[in-house]
CSV table of C-alpha atoms in Angstrom, one decimal:
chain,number,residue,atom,x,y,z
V,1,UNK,CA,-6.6,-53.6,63.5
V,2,UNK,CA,-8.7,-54.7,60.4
V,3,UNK,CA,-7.5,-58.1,58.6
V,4,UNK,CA,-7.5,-58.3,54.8
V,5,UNK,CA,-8.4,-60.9,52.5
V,6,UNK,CA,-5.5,-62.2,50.1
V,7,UNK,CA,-6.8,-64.4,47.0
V,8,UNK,CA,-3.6,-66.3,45.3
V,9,UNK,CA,-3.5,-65.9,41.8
V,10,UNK,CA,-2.1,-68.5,41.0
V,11,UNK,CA,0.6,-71.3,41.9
V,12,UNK,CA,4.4,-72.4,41.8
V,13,UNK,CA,5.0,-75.4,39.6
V,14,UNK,CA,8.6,-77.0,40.5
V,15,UNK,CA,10.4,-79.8,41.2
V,16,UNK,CA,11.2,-78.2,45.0
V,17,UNK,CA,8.9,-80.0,47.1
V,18,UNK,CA,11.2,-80.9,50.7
V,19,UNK,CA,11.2,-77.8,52.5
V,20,UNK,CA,14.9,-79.4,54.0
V,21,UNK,CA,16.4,-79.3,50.6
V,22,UNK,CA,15.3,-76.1,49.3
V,23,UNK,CA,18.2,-73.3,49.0
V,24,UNK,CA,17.4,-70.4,51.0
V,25,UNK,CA,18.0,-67.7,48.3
V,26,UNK,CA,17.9,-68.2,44.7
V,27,UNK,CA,21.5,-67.9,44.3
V,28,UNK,CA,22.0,-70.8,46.2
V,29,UNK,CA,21.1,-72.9,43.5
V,30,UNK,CA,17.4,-72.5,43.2
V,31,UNK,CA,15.9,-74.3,39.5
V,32,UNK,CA,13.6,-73.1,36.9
V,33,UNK,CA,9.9,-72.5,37.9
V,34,UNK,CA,6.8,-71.9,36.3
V,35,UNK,CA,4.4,-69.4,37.6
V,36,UNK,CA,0.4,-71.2,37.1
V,37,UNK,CA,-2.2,-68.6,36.9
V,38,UNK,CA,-5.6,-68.2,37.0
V,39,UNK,CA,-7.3,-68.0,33.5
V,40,UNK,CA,-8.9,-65.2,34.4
V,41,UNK,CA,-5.4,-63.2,35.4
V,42,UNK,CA,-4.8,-63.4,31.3
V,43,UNK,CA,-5.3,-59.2,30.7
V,44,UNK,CA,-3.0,-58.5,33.9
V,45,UNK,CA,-0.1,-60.2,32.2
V,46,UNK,CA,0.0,-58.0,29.6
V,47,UNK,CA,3.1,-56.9,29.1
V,48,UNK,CA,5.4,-59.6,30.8
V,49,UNK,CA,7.8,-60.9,28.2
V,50,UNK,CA,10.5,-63.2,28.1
V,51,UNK,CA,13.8,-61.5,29.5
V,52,UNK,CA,12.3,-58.8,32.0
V,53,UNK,CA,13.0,-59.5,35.6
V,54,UNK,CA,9.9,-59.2,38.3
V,55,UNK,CA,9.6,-59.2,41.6
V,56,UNK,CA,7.4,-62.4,42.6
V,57,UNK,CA,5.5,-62.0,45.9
V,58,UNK,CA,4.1,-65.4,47.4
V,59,UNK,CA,2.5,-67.0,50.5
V,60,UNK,CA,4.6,-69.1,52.5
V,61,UNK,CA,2.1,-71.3,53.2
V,62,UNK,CA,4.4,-73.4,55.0
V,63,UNK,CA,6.1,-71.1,57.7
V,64,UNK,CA,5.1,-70.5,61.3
V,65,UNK,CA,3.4,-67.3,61.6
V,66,UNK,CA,3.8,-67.6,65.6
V,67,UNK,CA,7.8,-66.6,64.8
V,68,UNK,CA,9.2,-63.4,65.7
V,69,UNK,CA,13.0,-64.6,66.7
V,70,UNK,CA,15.0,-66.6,64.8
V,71,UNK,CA,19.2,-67.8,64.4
V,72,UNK,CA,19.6,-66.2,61.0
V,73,UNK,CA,20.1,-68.7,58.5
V,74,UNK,CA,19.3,-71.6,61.0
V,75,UNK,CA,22.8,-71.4,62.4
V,76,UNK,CA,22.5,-71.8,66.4
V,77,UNK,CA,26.0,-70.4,66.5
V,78,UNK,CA,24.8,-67.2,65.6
V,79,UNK,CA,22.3,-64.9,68.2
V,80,UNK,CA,18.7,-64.6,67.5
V,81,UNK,CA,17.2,-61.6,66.1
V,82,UNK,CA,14.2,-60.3,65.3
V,83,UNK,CA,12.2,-61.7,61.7
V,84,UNK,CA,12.3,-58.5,60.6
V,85,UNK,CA,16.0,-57.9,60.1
V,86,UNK,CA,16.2,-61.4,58.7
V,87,UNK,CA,14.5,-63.0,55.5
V,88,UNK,CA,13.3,-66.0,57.2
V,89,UNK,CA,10.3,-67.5,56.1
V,90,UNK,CA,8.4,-67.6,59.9
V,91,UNK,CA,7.3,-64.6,60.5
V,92,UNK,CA,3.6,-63.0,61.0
V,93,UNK,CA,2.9,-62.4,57.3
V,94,UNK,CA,5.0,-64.8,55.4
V,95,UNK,CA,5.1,-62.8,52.4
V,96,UNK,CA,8.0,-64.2,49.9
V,97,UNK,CA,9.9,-62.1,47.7
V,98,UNK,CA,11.6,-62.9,44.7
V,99,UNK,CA,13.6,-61.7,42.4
V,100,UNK,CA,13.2,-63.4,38.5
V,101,UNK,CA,13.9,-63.8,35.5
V,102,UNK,CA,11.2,-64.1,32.7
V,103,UNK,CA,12.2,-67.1,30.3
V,104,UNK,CA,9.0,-67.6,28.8
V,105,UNK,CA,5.6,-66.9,28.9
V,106,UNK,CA,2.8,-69.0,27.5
V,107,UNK,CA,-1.3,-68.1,28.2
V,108,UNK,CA,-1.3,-67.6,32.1
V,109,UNK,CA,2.2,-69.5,32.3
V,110,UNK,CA,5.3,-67.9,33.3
V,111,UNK,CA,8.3,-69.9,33.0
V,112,UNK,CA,11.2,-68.3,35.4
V,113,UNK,CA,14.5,-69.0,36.3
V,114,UNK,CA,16.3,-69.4,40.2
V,115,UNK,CA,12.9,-69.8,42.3
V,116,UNK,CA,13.5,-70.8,45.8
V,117,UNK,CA,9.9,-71.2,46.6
V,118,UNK,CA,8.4,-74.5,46.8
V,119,UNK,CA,6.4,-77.0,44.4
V,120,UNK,CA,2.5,-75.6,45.1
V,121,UNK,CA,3.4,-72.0,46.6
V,122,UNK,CA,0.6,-69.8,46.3
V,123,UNK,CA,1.3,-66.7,44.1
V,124,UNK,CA,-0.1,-63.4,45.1
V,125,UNK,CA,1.4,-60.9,42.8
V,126,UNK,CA,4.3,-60.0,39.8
V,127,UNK,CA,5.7,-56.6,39.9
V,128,UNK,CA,8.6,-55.3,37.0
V,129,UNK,CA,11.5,-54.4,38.4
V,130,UNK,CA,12.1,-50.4,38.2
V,131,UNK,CA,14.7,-48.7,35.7
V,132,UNK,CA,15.2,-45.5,35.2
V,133,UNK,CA,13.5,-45.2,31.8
V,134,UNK,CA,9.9,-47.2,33.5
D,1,UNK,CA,-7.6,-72.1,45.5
D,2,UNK,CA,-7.3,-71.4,49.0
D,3,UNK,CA,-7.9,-67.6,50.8
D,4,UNK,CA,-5.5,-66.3,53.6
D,5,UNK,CA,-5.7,-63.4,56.1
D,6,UNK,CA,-3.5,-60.7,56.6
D,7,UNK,CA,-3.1,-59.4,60.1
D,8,UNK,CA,-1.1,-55.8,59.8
D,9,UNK,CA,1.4,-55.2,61.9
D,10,UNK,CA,1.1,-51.9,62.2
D,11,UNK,CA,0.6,-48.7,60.3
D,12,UNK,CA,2.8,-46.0,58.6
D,13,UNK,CA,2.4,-42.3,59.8
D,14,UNK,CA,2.8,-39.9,57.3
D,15,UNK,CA,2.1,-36.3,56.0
D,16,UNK,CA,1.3,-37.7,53.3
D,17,UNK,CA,-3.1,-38.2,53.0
D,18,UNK,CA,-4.2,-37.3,49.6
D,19,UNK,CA,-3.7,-39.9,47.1
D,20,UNK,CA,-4.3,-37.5,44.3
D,21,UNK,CA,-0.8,-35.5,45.4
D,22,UNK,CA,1.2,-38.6,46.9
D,23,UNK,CA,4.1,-39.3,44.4
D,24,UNK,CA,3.7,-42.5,42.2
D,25,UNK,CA,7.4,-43.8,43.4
D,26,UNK,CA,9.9,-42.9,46.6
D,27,UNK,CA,12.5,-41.0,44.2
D,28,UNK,CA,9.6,-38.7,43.2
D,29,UNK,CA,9.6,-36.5,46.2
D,30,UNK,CA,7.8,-39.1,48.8
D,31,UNK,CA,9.0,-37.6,52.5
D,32,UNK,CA,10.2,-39.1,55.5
D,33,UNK,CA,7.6,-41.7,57.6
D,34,UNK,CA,7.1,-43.3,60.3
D,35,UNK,CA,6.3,-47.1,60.8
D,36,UNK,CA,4.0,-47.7,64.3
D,37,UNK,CA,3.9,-51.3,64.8
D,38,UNK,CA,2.4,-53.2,67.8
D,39,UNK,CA,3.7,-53.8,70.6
D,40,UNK,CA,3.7,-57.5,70.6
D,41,UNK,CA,6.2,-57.1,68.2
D,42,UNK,CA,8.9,-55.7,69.8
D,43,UNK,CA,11.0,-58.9,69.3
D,44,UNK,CA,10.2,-59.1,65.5
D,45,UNK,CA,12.4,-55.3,65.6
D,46,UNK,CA,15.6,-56.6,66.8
D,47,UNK,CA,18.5,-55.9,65.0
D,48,UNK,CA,16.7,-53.4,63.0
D,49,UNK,CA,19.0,-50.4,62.9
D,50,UNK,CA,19.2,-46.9,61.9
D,51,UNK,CA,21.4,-47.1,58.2
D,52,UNK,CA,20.1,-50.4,57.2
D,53,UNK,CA,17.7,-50.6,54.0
D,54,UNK,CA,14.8,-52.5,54.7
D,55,UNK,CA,12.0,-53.9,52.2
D,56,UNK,CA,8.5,-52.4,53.5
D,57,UNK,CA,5.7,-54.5,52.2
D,58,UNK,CA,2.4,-52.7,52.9
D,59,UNK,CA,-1.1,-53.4,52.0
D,60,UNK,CA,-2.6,-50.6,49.7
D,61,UNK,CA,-6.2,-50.4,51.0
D,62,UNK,CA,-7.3,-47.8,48.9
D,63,UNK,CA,-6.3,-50.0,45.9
D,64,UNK,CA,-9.3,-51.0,43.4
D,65,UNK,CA,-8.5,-54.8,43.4
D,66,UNK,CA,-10.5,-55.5,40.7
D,67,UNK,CA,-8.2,-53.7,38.1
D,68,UNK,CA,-6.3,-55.5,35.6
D,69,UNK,CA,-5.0,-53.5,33.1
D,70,UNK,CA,-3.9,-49.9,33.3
D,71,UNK,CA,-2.5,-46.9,31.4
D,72,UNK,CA,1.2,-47.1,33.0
D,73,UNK,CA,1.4,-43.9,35.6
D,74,UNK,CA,-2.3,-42.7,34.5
D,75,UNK,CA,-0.5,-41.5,30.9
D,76,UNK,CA,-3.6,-42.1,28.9
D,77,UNK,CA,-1.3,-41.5,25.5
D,78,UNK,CA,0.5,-45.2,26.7
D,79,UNK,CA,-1.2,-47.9,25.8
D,80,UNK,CA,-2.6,-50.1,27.9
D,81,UNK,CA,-0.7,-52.4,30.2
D,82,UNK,CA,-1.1,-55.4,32.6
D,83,UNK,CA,-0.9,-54.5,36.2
D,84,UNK,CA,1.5,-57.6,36.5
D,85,UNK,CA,3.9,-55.7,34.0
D,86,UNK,CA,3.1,-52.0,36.2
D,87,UNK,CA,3.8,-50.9,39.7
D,88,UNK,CA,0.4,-49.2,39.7
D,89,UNK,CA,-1.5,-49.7,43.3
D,90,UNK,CA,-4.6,-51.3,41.5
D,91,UNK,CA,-3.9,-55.0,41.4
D,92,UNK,CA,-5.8,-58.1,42.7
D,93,UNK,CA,-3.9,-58.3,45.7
D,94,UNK,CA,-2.5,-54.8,46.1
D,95,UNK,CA,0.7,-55.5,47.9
D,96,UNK,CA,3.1,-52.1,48.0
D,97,UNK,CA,6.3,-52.8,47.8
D,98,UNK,CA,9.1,-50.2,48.9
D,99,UNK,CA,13.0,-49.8,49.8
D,100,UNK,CA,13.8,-47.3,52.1
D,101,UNK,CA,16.6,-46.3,54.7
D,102,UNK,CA,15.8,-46.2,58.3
D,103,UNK,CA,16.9,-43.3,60.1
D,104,UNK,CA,16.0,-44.3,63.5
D,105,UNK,CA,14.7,-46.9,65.4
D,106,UNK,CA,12.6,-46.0,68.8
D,107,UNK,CA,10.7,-48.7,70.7
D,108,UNK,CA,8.2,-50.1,68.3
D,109,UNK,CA,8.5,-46.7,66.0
D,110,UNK,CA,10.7,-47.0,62.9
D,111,UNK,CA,11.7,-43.3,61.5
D,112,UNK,CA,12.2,-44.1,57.4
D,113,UNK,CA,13.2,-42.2,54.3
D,114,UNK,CA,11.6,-41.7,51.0
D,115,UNK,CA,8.2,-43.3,51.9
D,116,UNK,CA,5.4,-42.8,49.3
D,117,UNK,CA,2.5,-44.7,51.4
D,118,UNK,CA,-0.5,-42.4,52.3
D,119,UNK,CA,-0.7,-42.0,56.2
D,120,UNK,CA,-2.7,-44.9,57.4
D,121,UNK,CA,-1.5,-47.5,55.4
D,122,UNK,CA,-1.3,-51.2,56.8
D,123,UNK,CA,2.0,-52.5,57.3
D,124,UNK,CA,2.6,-56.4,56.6
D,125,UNK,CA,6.2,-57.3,56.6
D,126,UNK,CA,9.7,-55.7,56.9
D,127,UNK,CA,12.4,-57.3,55.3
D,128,UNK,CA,16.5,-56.8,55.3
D,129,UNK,CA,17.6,-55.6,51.9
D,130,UNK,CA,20.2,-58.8,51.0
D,131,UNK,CA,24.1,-58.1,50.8
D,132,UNK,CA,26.7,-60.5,50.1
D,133,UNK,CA,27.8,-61.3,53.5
D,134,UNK,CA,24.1,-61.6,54.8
């Protein structure tokens, strides 16, 4: 099957930087974030203002992509299962998704709130969240 | 920055094939699918079940990756929009995103509903929807 090329767009600036300590879902106590982007991604932010939630896709850069079973959550007392019905990071595309709030934005900066992803994640793309009036 | 390869897991199977008549979001008439994956990931699959809601991440390669800014849904009387603030496929890494219900789970062969991906289309990730008890 054909492979594909992804080019981040930009990066995760936070204070997250032990993959040990970080929550596993941003209402565990994830902190602010700022999304870094790429000069050049100024006209595709468009649009974003502060208060709209968006769905933040990244590269775990991190994970092992060799994972296809995993005890959810990391807890040994529960049975493996597959990657895909679990949102562990490992897994043959580590794709993140997450779900933000806008606080700010300032040039190609975005400043969110309750990002689990690590200080230096790669950022691949920001979607809006869908209502019913799009 | 730093470039990374995709490597699709497998592909959706569809009636839909003409992107000109595919609708521009699953509650707009998109039809049932079904996800072929490989089979060297048959492990990834376990626990997948017919009822659950699963995030599909696909790779839209018919997607113009160069685009920046669009008219949201192709309504040139809207002005003008980032494609970070749209869901339109045209993006610089063109990532779909979608929710849907699977109806059946067979081997490596996931029946969904609501699917709006043209037949062919990569699949990268699957993901459990998140619920309070996780």
């Amino acid at each position: 099957m054909s492979e594909y090329v992804l080019r981040p767009v930009g990066r995760v600036e936070s204070a997250l930087t032990d993959p040990a300590r970080a929550p596993k879902q941003a209402d565990e106590g994830a902190p602010e974030a700022w999304l870094v982007l790429d000069e050049q991604y100024a006209p595709a932010l468009e649009g974003l203002r502060a208060g709209m939630d968006v769905v933040l896709l990244t590269w775990l850069d991190r994970a092992d992509r060799g994972t296809l079973q995993v005890h959810p959550r990391g807890d040994t007392a529960r049975p493996v299962a597959g990657v895909f019905a679990t949102r562990a990071p490992g897994r043959p595309n580590p794709i993140g998704l997450h779900v933000v709030r806008i606080l700010a934005v300032s040039g190609t900066r975005i400043h969110v709130q309750n990002l689990e992803a690590l200080d230096g994640t790669p950022v691949l793309d920001v979607k809006p969240v869908l209502t019913q009036d799009r």
